[in-house]
Short mmCIF file of C-alpha atoms in Angstrom, two decimals:
data_model
loop_
_atom_site.label_atom_id
_atom_site.label_comp_id
_atom_site.label_asym_id
_atom_site.label_seq_id
_atom_site.Cartn_x
_atom_site.Cartn_y
_atom_site.Cartn_z
CA MET A 1 6.84 -3.41 1.05
CA LEU A 2 3.11 -3.81 1.53
CA ALA A 3 0.67 -4.13 4.38
CA ARG A 4 -2.69 -5.72 3.66
CA PRO A 5 -5.89 -4.41 5.23
CA ALA A 6 -7.99 -6.53 7.57
CA ARG A 7 -10.66 -8.59 5.80
CA SER A 8 -13.40 -6.45 7.33
CA VAL A 9 -11.77 -3.26 6.01
CA ALA A 10 -11.24 -4.77 2.56
CA ALA A 11 -14.87 -5.93 2.46
CA ALA A 12 -16.17 -2.48 3.45
CA LEU A 13 -14.02 -0.81 0.78
CA THR A 14 -15.14 -3.34 -1.83
CA ALA A 15 -18.79 -2.61 -1.05
CA PHE A 16 -18.08 1.11 -1.55
CA LEU A 17 -16.31 0.35 -4.83
CA GLY A 18 -19.38 -1.56 -6.02
CA TRP A 19 -21.42 1.59 -5.49
CA LEU A 20 -18.92 3.69 -7.47
CA ARG A 21 -18.66 1.04 -10.21
CA ALA A 22 -22.42 1.24 -10.76
CA LEU A 23 -21.98 4.96 -11.51
CA GLU A 24 -18.81 4.72 -13.62
CA PRO A 25 -18.16 1.16 -14.84
CA ALA A 26 -15.35 2.11 -17.25
CA GLN A 27 -12.84 2.99 -14.51
CA TYR A 28 -10.23 0.66 -12.95
CA TYR A 29 -11.40 -0.57 -9.53
CA GLN A 30 -8.83 -2.22 -7.28
CA PRO A 31 -9.97 -5.82 -6.62
CA GLU A 32 -10.42 -6.76 -2.97
CA ALA A 33 -7.48 -9.19 -2.97
CA GLU A 34 -5.17 -6.45 -4.28
CA LEU A 35 -5.98 -3.72 -1.75
CA HIS A 36 -2.87 -2.67 0.16
CA HIS A 37 -1.05 0.09 2.00
CA THR A 38 2.38 0.76 0.53
CA VAL A 39 4.86 0.81 3.39
CA LEU A 40 7.75 1.79 1.12
CA SER A 41 8.62 1.29 -2.55
CA LEU A 42 12.10 -0.17 -2.38
CA PHE A 43 12.42 0.46 -6.11
CA THR A 44 9.96 1.88 -8.60
CA ALA A 45 7.88 -0.48 -10.73
CA THR A 46 9.88 -1.24 -13.86
CA ALA A 47 9.82 -3.68 -16.75
CA ASP A 48 13.30 -4.96 -15.85
CA TYR A 49 13.66 -6.07 -12.23
CA ALA A 50 16.81 -8.11 -12.89
CA PRO A 51 19.28 -5.53 -11.51
CA HIS A 52 17.29 -5.31 -8.27
CA LEU A 53 16.79 -9.07 -7.96
CA GLU A 54 20.56 -9.57 -8.12
CA HIS A 55 20.60 -7.88 -4.70
CA LEU A 56 17.59 -9.72 -3.26
CA PRO A 57 19.50 -11.26 -0.32
CA ALA A 58 20.71 -7.78 0.66
CA TYR A 59 17.17 -6.36 0.37
CA ARG A 60 15.83 -9.16 2.57
CA ALA A 61 18.57 -8.61 5.16
CA ALA A 62 17.96 -4.85 5.19
CA VAL A 63 14.24 -5.37 5.75
CA ALA A 64 14.85 -7.93 8.50
CA ASP A 65 17.20 -5.52 10.29
CA ALA A 66 14.85 -2.56 9.85
CA ILE A 67 11.82 -4.28 11.33
CA ALA A 68 13.59 -6.14 14.10
CA GLU A 69 11.54 -5.88 17.27
CA VAL A 70 8.81 -3.79 15.61
CA PRO A 71 5.42 -4.53 17.16
CA PRO A 72 2.13 -4.73 15.25
CA PHE A 73 0.51 -1.38 14.57
CA THR A 74 -2.95 -0.15 13.61
CA ILE A 75 -4.12 1.82 10.59
CA ALA A 76 -7.66 3.24 10.70
CA VAL A 77 -9.29 3.75 7.31
CA SER A 78 -11.69 6.65 7.43
CA GLY A 79 -13.00 8.50 4.43
CA VAL A 80 -12.01 8.80 0.82
CA THR A 81 -10.55 11.60 -1.22
CA LEU A 82 -10.10 12.49 -4.86
CA ALA A 83 -6.61 12.85 -6.25
CA PRO A 84 -5.56 13.58 -9.82
CA GLY A 85 -6.36 10.36 -11.62
CA ALA A 86 -7.54 8.36 -8.60
CA VAL A 87 -9.81 7.88 -5.61
CA LEU A 88 -7.93 7.11 -2.39
CA ALA A 89 -9.00 5.62 0.93
CA GLN A 90 -7.53 7.68 3.75
CA GLY A 91 -5.40 5.68 6.16
CA PHE A 92 -4.52 7.01 9.60
CA PRO A 93 -1.78 5.24 11.57
CA GLN A 94 -2.75 5.20 15.23
CA ASP A 95 0.81 5.75 16.46
CA GLY A 96 4.28 6.48 15.07
CA THR A 97 5.21 2.89 14.22
CA LEU A 98 4.60 3.10 10.45
CA ALA A 99 6.68 6.29 10.17
CA ALA A 100 9.44 4.68 12.24
CA VAL A 101 9.41 1.55 10.05
CA ARG A 102 9.76 3.69 6.94
CA GLU A 103 12.70 5.61 8.39
CA ARG A 104 14.36 2.41 9.57
CA LEU A 105 13.91 0.88 6.10
CA ARG A 106 15.41 3.96 4.44
CA ALA A 107 18.41 3.84 6.79
CA ALA A 108 18.99 0.08 6.46
CA LEU A 109 18.72 0.16 2.67
CA GLY A 110 20.94 3.23 2.42
CA ALA A 111 23.59 1.61 4.62
CA ARG A 112 23.74 -1.29 2.14
CA GLY A 113 23.91 0.93 -0.94
CA LEU A 114 20.33 0.04 -1.90
CA GLY A 115 18.72 3.40 -1.24
CA GLY A 116 19.22 4.97 -4.66
CA ALA A 117 15.70 4.29 -5.91
CA LEU A 118 13.90 5.22 -2.68
CA ASP A 119 11.48 8.13 -2.80
CA ARG A 120 12.27 8.64 -6.50
CA ARG A 121 8.74 9.77 -7.38
CA TYR A 122 7.82 11.23 -3.99
CA ARG A 123 8.56 10.67 -0.32
CA LEU A 124 5.91 8.30 0.98
CA GLU A 125 4.44 9.54 4.25
CA THR A 126 0.74 8.67 4.06
CA ALA A 127 -1.09 5.41 4.66
CA HIS A 128 -3.64 5.72 1.86
CA MET A 129 -4.88 2.93 -0.39
CA THR A 130 -5.62 3.54 -4.06
CA LEU A 131 -9.17 2.38 -4.77
CA VAL A 132 -9.94 3.70 -8.26
CA ARG A 133 -7.76 4.79 -11.15
CA PHE A 134 -9.42 6.81 -13.88
CA ALA A 135 -9.05 4.83 -17.09
CA SER A 136 -11.36 6.98 -19.22
CA PRO A 137 -13.31 10.23 -18.98
CA LEU A 138 -16.13 10.14 -16.43
CA ARG A 139 -19.63 9.87 -17.92
CA ASP A 140 -21.15 12.03 -15.18
CA ALA A 141 -18.32 13.71 -13.29
CA ALA A 142 -20.59 15.73 -10.98
CA ARG A 143 -22.48 12.63 -9.84
CA PHE A 144 -19.26 10.70 -9.25
CA VAL A 145 -17.69 13.57 -7.29
CA ASP A 146 -20.86 13.80 -5.17
CA ALA A 147 -20.69 10.05 -4.45
CA VAL A 148 -17.06 10.34 -3.34
CA ALA A 149 -17.87 13.43 -1.25
CA ALA A 150 -20.69 11.53 0.47
CA ALA A 151 -18.12 8.98 1.69
CA ARG A 152 -15.61 11.61 2.82
CA ALA A 153 -16.04 10.69 6.49
CA THR A 154 -17.09 7.04 6.18
CA ASP A 155 -15.46 4.77 8.75
CA PHE A 156 -14.25 1.67 6.91
CA GLY A 157 -12.68 0.16 10.03
CA ALA A 158 -9.17 -0.44 11.25
CA SER A 159 -6.48 -3.01 10.52
CA GLU A 160 -3.91 -4.36 12.91
CA VAL A 161 -0.81 -4.74 10.77
CA ASP A 162 1.02 -7.78 12.08
CA GLY A 163 2.91 -8.63 8.92
CA LEU A 164 4.57 -7.03 5.91
CA GLU A 165 5.14 -8.41 2.42
CA LEU A 166 8.12 -7.79 0.18
CA VAL A 167 6.66 -8.07 -3.32
CA LEU A 168 7.56 -7.52 -6.92
CA GLY A 169 4.69 -6.16 -8.96
CA ASP A 170 3.36 -3.86 -11.59
CA TRP A 171 2.16 -0.31 -11.03
CA TYR A 172 -1.28 -1.49 -9.82
CA HIS A 173 -0.04 -4.48 -7.81
CA THR A 174 -2.34 -6.75 -9.78
CA ALA A 175 -2.34 -10.31 -8.50
CA ALA A 176 -1.45 -11.68 -11.93
CA HIS A 177 1.79 -9.68 -11.98
CA GLU A 178 2.69 -9.79 -8.30
CA ARG A 179 5.32 -12.09 -6.86
CA GLU A 180 5.88 -12.37 -3.13
CA LEU A 181 9.59 -12.36 -2.31
CA ALA A 182 9.32 -12.54 1.49
CA ARG A 183 6.80 -12.19 4.28
CA TYR A 184 7.69 -10.73 7.65
CA ARG A 185 5.78 -11.11 10.88
CA LEU A 186 5.63 -8.16 13.25
CA ASP A 187 5.56 -9.41 16.80
CA GLY A 188 8.13 -7.27 18.56
CA ALA A 189 10.75 -10.02 18.19
CA ARG A 190 13.53 -10.61 15.69
CA PRO A 191 11.73 -11.03 12.32
CA ARG A 192 11.70 -14.22 10.34
CA ALA A 193 11.40 -14.06 6.57
CA THR A 194 9.26 -16.85 5.17
#
């Protein structure tokens, strides 16, 4: 389950990535169209999705039940941080809606016997976006770290999340390997998958 950032947020992050790319062009930079907040990984990226796709109607029903009557919510994106192997944009939900959606998804999937792959790698609680993945050693690590540190408190804007996407994708959620399975509108009413 993904939430996409507002266009203005994505554009601000892309401008920042251009600055980093000029310093370290050999790294993997998330393209603007692929920026996303992971709401919850219903199952870990795998080469064989067939066992999960057999249960797609149940996944869709669980998501629809979990987000019933959930209103739109806001994620502010402020600052970046270094993580092992990546640069992350820091996302800050402005209320408890994202956390509630995650818990409701976990409960709805578990009730249908679909919760076995949830939180397999780690329990998702943040609203970060991965911006850069280190694909090779840095040419000038100190300069790159300084550039990231300079953006530690940069305000990239805020996104009102009024829809969620159920997608199948690779580890990076590259557009070429991503397939949308359903889209859900958050409007505080009973959701409609499209």
